[in-house]
GROMACS .gro file of C-alpha atoms in nm:
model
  367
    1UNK     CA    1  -3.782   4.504  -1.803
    2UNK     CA    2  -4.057   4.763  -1.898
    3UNK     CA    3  -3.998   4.689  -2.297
    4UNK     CA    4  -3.993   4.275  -2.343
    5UNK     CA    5  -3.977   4.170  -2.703
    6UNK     CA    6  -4.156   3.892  -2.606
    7UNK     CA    7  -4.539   3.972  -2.432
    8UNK     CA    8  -4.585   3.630  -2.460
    9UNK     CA    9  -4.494   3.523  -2.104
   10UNK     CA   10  -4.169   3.302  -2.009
   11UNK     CA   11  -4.288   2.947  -1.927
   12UNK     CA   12  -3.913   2.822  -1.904
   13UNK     CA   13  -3.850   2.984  -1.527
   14UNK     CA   14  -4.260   2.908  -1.430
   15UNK     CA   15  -4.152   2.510  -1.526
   16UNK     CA   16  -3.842   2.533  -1.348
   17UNK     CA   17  -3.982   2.670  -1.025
   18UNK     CA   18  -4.280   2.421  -1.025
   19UNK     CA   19  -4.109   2.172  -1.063
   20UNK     CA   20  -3.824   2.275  -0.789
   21UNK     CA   21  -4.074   2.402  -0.564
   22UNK     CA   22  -4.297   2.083  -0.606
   23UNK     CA   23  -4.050   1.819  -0.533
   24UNK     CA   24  -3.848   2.012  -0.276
   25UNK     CA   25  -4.175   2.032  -0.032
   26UNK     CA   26  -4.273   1.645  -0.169
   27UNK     CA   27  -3.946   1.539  -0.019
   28UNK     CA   28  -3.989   1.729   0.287
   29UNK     CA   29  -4.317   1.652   0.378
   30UNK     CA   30  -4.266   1.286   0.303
   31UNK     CA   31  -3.966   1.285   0.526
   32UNK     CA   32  -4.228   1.433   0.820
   33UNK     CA   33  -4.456   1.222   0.778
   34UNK     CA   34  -4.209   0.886   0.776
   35UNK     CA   35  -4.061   1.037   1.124
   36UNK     CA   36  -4.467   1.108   1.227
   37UNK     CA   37  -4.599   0.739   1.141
   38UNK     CA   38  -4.260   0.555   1.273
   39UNK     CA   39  -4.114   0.488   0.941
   40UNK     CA   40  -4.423   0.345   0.801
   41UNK     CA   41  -4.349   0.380   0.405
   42UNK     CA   42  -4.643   0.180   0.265
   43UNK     CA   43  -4.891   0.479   0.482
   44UNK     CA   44  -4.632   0.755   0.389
   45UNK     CA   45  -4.674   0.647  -0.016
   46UNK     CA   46  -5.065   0.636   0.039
   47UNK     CA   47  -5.042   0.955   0.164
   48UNK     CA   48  -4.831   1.099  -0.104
   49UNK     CA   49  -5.154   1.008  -0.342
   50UNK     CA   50  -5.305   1.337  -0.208
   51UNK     CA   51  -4.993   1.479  -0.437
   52UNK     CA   52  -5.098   1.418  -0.795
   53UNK     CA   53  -5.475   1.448  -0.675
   54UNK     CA   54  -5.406   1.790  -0.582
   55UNK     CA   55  -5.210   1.844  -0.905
   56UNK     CA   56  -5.515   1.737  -1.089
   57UNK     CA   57  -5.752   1.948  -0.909
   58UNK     CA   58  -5.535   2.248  -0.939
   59UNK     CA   59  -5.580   2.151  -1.371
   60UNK     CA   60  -5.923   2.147  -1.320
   61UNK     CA   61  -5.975   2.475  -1.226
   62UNK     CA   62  -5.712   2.658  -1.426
   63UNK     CA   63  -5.954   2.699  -1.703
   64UNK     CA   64  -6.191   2.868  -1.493
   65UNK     CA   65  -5.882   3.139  -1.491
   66UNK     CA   66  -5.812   3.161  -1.861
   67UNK     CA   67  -6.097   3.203  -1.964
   68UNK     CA   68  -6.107   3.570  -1.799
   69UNK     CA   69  -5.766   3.641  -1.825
   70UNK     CA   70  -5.439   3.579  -2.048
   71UNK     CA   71  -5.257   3.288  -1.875
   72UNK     CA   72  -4.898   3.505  -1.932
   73UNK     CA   73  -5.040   3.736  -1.677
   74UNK     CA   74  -5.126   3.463  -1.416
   75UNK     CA   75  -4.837   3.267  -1.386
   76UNK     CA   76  -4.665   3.535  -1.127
   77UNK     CA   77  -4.900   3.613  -0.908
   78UNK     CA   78  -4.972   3.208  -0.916
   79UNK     CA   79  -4.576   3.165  -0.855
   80UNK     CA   80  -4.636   3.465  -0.555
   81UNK     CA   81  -4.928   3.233  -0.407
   82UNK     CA   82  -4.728   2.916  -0.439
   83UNK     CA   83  -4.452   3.070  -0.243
   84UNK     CA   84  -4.711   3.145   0.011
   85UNK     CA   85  -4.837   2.769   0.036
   86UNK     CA   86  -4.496   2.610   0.070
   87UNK     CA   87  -4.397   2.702   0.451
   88UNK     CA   88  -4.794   2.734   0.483
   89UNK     CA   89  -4.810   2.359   0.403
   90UNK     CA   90  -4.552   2.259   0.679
   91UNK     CA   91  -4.738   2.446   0.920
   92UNK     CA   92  -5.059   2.250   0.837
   93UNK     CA   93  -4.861   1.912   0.863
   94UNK     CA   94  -4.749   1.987   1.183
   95UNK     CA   95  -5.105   2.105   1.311
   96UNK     CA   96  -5.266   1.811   1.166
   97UNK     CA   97  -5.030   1.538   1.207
   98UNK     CA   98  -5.052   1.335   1.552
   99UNK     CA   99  -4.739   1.089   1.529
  100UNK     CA  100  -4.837   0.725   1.584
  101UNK     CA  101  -4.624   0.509   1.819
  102UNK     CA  102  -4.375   0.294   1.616
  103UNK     CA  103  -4.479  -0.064   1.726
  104UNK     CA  104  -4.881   0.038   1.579
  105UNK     CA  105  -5.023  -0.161   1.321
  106UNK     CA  106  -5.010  -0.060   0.957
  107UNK     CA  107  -5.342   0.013   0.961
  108UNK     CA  108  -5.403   0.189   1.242
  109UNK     CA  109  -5.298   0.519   1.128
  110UNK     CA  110  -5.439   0.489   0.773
  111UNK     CA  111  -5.713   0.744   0.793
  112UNK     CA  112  -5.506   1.002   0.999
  113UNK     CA  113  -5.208   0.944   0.743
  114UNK     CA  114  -5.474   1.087   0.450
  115UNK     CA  115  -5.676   1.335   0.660
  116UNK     CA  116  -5.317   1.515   0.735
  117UNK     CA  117  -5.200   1.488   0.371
  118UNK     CA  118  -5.519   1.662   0.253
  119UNK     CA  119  -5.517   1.894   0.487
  120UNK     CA  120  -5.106   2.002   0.443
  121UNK     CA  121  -5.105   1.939   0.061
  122UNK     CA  122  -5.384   2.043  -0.092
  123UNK     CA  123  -5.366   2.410  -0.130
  124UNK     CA  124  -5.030   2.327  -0.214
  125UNK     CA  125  -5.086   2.127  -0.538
  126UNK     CA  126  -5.398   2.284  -0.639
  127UNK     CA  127  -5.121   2.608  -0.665
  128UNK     CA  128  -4.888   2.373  -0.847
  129UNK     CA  129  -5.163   2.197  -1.066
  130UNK     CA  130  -5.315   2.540  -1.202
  131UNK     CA  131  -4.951   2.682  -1.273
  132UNK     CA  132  -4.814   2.390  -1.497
  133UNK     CA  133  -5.180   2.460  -1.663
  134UNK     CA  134  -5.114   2.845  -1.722
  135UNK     CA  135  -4.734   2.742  -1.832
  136UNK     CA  136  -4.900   2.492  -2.059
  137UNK     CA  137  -5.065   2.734  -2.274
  138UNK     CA  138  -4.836   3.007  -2.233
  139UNK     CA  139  -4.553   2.779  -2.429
  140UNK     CA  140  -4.812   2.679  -2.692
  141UNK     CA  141  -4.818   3.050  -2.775
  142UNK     CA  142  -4.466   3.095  -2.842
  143UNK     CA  143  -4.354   3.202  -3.128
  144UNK     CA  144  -4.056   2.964  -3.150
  145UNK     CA  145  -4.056   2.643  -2.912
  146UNK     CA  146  -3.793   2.678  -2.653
  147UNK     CA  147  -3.472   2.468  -2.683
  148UNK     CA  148  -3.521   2.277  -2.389
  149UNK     CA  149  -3.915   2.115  -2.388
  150UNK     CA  150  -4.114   2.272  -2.091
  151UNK     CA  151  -4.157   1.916  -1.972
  152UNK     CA  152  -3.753   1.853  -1.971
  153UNK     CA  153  -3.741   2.184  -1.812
  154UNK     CA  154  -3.957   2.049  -1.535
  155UNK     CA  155  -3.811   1.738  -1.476
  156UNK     CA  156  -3.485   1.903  -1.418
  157UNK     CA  157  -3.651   2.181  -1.158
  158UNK     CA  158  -3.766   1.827  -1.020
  159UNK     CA  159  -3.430   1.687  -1.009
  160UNK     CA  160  -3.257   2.012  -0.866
  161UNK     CA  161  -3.542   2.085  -0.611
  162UNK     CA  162  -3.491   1.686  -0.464
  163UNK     CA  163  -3.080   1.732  -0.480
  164UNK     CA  164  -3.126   2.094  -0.274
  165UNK     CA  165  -3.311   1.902   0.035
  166UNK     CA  166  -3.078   1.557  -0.012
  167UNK     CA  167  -2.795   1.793  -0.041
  168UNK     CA  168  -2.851   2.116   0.141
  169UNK     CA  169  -3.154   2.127   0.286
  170UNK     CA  170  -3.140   1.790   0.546
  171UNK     CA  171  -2.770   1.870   0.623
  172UNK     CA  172  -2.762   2.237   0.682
  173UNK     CA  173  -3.078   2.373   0.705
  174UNK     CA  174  -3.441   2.316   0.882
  175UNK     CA  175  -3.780   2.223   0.677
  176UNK     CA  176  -3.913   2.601   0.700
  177UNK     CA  177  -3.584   2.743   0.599
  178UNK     CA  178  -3.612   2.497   0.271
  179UNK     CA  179  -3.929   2.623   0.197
  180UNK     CA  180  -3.861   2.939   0.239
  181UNK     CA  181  -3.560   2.908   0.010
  182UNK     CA  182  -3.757   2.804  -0.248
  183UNK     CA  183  -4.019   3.035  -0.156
  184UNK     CA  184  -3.777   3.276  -0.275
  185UNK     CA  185  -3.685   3.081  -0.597
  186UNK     CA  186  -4.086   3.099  -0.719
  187UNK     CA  187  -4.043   3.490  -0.625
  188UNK     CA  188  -3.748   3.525  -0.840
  189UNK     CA  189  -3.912   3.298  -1.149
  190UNK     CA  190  -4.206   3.497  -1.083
  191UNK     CA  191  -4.034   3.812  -1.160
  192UNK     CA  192  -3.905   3.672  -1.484
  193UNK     CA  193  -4.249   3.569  -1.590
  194UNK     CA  194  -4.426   3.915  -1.532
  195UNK     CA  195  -4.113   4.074  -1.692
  196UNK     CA  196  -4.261   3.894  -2.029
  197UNK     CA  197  -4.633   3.917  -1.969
  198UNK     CA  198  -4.866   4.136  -2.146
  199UNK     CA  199  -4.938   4.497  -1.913
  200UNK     CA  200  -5.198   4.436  -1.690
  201UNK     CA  201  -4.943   4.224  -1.411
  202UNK     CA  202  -4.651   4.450  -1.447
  203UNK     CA  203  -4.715   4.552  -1.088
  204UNK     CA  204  -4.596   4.184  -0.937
  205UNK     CA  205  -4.263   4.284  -1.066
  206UNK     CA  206  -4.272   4.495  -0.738
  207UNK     CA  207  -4.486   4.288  -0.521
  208UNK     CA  208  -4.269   3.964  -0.589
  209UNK     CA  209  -4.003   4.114  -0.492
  210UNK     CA  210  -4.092   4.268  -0.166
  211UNK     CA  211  -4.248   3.904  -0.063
  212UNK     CA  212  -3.871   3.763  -0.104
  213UNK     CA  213  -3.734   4.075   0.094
  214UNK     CA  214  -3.985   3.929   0.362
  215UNK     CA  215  -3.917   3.527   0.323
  216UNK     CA  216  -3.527   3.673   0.393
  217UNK     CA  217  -3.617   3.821   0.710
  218UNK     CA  218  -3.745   3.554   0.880
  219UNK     CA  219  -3.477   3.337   0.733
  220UNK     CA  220  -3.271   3.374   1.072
  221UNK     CA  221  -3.561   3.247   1.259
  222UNK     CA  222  -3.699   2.985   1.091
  223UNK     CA  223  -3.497   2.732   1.273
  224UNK     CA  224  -3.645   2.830   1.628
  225UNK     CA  225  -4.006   2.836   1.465
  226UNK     CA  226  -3.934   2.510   1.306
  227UNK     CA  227  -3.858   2.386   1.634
  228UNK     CA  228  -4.206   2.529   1.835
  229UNK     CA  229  -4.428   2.365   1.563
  230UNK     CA  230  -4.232   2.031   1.578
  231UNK     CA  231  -4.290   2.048   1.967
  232UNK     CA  232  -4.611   2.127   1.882
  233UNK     CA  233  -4.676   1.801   1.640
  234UNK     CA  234  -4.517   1.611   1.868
  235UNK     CA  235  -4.599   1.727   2.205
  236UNK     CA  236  -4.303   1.671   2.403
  237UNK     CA  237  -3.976   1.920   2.388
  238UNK     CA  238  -3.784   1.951   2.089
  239UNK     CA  239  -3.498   1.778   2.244
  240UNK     CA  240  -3.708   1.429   2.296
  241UNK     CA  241  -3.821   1.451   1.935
  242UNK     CA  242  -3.649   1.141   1.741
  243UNK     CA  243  -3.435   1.240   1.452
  244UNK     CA  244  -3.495   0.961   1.217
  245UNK     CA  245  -3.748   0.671   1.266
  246UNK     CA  246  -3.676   0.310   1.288
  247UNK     CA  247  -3.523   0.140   0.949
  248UNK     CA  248  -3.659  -0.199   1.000
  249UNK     CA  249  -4.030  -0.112   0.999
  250UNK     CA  250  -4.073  -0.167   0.593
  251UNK     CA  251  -3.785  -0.380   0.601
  252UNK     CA  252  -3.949  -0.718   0.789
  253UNK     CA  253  -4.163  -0.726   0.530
  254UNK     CA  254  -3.928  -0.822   0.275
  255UNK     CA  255  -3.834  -0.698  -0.073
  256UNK     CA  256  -4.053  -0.976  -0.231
  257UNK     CA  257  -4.382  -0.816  -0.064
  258UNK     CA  258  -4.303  -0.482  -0.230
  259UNK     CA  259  -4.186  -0.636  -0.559
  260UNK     CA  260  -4.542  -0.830  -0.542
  261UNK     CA  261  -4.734  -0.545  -0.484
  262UNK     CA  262  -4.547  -0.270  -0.743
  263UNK     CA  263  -4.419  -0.499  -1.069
  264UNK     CA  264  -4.759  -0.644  -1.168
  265UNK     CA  265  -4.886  -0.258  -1.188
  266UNK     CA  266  -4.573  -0.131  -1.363
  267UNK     CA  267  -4.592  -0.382  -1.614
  268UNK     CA  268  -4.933  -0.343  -1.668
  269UNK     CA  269  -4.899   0.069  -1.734
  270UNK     CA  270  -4.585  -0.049  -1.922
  271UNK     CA  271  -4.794  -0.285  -2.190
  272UNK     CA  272  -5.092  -0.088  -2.193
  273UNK     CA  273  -4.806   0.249  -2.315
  274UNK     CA  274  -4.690   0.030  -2.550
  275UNK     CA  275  -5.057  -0.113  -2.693
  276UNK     CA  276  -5.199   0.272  -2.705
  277UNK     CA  277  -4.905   0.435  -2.836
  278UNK     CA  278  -4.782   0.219  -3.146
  279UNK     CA  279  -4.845   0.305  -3.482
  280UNK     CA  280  -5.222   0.324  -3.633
  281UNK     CA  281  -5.323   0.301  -3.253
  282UNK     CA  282  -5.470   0.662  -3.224
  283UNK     CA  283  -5.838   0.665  -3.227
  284UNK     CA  284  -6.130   0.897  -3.106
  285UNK     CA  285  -6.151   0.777  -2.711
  286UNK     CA  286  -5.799   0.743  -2.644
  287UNK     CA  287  -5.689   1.089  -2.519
  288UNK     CA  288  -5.712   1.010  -2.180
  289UNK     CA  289  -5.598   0.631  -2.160
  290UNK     CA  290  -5.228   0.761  -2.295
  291UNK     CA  291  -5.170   1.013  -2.020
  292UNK     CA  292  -5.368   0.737  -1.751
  293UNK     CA  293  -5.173   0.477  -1.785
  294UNK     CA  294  -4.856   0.673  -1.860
  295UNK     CA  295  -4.914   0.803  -1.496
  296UNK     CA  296  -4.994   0.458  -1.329
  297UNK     CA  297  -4.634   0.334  -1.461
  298UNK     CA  298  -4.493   0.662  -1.373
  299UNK     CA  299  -4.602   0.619  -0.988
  300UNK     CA  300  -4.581   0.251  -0.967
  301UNK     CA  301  -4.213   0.299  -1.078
  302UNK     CA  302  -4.124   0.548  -0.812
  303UNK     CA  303  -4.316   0.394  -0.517
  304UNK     CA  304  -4.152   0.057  -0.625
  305UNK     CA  305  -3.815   0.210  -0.599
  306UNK     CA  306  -3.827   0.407  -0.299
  307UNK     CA  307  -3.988   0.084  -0.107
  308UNK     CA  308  -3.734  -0.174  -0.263
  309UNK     CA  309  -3.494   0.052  -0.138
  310UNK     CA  310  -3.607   0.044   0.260
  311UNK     CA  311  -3.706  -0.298   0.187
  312UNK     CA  312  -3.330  -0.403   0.113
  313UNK     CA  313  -3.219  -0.257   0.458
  314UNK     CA  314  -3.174   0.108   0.284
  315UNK     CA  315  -3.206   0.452   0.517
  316UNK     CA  316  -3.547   0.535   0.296
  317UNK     CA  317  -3.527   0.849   0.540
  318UNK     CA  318  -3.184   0.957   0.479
  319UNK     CA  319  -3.192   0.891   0.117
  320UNK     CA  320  -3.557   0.994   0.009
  321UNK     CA  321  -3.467   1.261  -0.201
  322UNK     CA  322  -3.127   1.170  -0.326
  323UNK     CA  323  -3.352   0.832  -0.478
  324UNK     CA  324  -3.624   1.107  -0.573
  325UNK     CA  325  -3.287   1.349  -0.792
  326UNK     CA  326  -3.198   1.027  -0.960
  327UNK     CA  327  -3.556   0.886  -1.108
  328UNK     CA  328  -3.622   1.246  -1.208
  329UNK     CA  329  -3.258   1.355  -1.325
  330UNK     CA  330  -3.328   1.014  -1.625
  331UNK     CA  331  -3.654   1.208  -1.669
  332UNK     CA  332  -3.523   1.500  -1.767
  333UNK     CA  333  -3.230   1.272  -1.994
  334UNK     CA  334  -3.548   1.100  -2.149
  335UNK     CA  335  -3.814   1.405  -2.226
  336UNK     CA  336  -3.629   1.607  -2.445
  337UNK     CA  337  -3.699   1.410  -2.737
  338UNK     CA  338  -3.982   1.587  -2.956
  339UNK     CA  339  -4.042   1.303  -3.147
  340UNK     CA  340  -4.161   1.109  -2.862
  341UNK     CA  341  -4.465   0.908  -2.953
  342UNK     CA  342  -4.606   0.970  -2.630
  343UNK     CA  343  -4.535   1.347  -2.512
  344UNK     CA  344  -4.605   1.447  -2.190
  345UNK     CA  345  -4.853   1.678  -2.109
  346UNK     CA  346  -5.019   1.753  -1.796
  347UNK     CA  347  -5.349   1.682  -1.771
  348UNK     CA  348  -5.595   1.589  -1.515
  349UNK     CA  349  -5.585   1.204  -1.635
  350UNK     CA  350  -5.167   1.185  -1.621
  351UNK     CA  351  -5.179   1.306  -1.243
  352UNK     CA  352  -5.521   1.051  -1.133
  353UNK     CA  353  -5.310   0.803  -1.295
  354UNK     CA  354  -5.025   0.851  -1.099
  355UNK     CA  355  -5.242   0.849  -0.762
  356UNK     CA  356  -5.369   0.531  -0.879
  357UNK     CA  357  -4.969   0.375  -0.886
  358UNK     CA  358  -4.912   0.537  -0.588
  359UNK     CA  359  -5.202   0.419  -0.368
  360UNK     CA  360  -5.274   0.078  -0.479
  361UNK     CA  361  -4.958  -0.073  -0.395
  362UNK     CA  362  -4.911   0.116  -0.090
  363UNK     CA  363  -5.305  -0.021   0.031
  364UNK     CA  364  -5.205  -0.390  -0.087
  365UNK     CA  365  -4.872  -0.363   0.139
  366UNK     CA  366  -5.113  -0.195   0.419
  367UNK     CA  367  -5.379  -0.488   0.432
   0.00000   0.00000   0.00000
């Protein structure tokens, strides 16, 4: 590992972790917070905002970084911090989260519902935010582009991180032994990346290590300090804690409330992609609108999904992040092509964008 042909950095595992990482602890906290606010979706989506907020945050100060140092050398100690945040993140849910009765108004628990998010998810995505910036630039340095696009490559870490909780996680295993699970996934990628980084980080091929010898060891616990802190949320035992909340609370609104509130957005983002990116349609002023409204479809899409779904009569909180694997799995189908006349990129405007689809139809079903 000391002689890598390639000082460049390897942005292919950085992508993959973000993106597995990312989603995994999306899915989880939004479970947490649907069992905190009685199965209130429309508060759990406005919540979820905070997400791409964070993300863009997190690209806002990744330059600050680069500019001092080569981004092949940051992304493993930023993969060692994000491992960090992840069970960090549930603890700060549970701290800050008070769960609301479930007969309490839709608006009632609107301020608590972003308060919590900001506080639990924040450090989080800021992590997430500056390390798809640093594996940004590290793949526009390659010498030869890899054969899966870094954004394919994280839409399929998205993908696999949602099928791990649908799959493994919410069957077999507690939140804080999912996070630490992929805790140990960022350690690993993190390896890989300081294995192909210039000198100066070839220490975190040690230290990255040794964190993932310590995320193992508290493996067989996690369960029983799962269970304090949800005691602690909660404030009752663990035993009187409810296990899923009630399924009709999105549901008596009625498909045609959520259709209302998410199609006129989506086909807005939908037109306004297809007005910015046709031929001859590139001119000085339009960076930004591309990646906005390319994020405002993106979120209006998924919110619109995952409430149709509880609005039919579906189990959003048993199927969250099965619904979550499937919208991102036809991601990673669709990104690959380079010809694209839209590419993604991340950029501070894609992930404000997608906070915008994601918290105005969740306030219009709110009101």
């Amino acid at each position: 590992m000391k002689n890598c042909p390639c000082p460049t950095g390897r942005p292919t595992p950085a992508a993959l972790a973000l993106g597995f990482s990312g989603a995994a602890m999306a899915c989880l906290i939004a479970r947490d917070l649907l069992l905190a606010f009685g199965g209130n979706a429309p508060a759990t989506g406005l919540a979820l905002a905070v997400f791409p907020l964070g993300l863009a945050m997190g690209l806002r100060l990744a330059p600050r970084f680069t500019a001092r140092s080569d981004p092949a050398d940051l992304l493993a100690p930023m993969l060692g911090l994000l491992a960090l945040c992840l069970p960090f993140s549930l603890f700060v849910l549970r701290a800050a989260v008070r769960p609301l009765p479930s007969e309490s108004g839709a608006a009632s628990g609107v301020a608590l519902v972003v308060l919590a998010a900001f506080a639990a998810m924040l450090p989080l995505c800021i992590c997430l935010g500056a390390g798809l910036a640093f594996t940004a630039s590290v793949g526009k340095r390659q010498p030869t582009p890899p054969r899966l696009p870094l954004a394919a490559s994280l839409a399929l870490g998205t993908a696999l991180g949602a099928a791990f909780v649908q799959w493994v996680a919410v069957p077999k295993l507690s939140p804080l032994n999912a996070s630490l699970d992929a805790g140990i996934g960022c350690c690993l990628a993190g390896v890989l990346c300081a294995a192909g980084a210039p000198d100066k980080r070839r220490h975190m091929e040690t230290w990255l290590p040794l964190l993932a010898f310590a995320f193992v060891l508290v493996l067989p616990l996690s369960a029983i300090i799962d269970a304090r802190f949800a005691a602690m949320e909660w404030g009752r035992a663990a035993t009187d804690i409810p296990t899923a909340p009630p399924r009709a609370a999105l549901a008596a609104r009625g498909i045609a409330a959520v259709l209302t509130a998410c199609l006129p957005l989506l086909a807005a983002g939908l037109a306004a992609i297809l007005f910015l990116c046709r031929p001859g349609a590139a001119q000085p002023g339009h960076e930004n609108s591309i990646p906005t409204v390319m994020g405002l479809a993106d979120g209006a899409a998924l919110l619109g999904l995952l409430l149709a779904f509880a609005a039919a009569g579906g189990d959003l909180f048993g199927r969250l992040a099965g619904l979550v694997t499937a919208y991102a799995a036809g991601q990673a189908l669709a990104l690959p092509r380079k010809d694209a006349p839209c590419p993604f990129a991340p950029s501070p405007a894609l992930f404000l964008g997608c906070a915008l689809g994601l918290a105005l139809p969740s306030l219009l079903l709110l009101l």
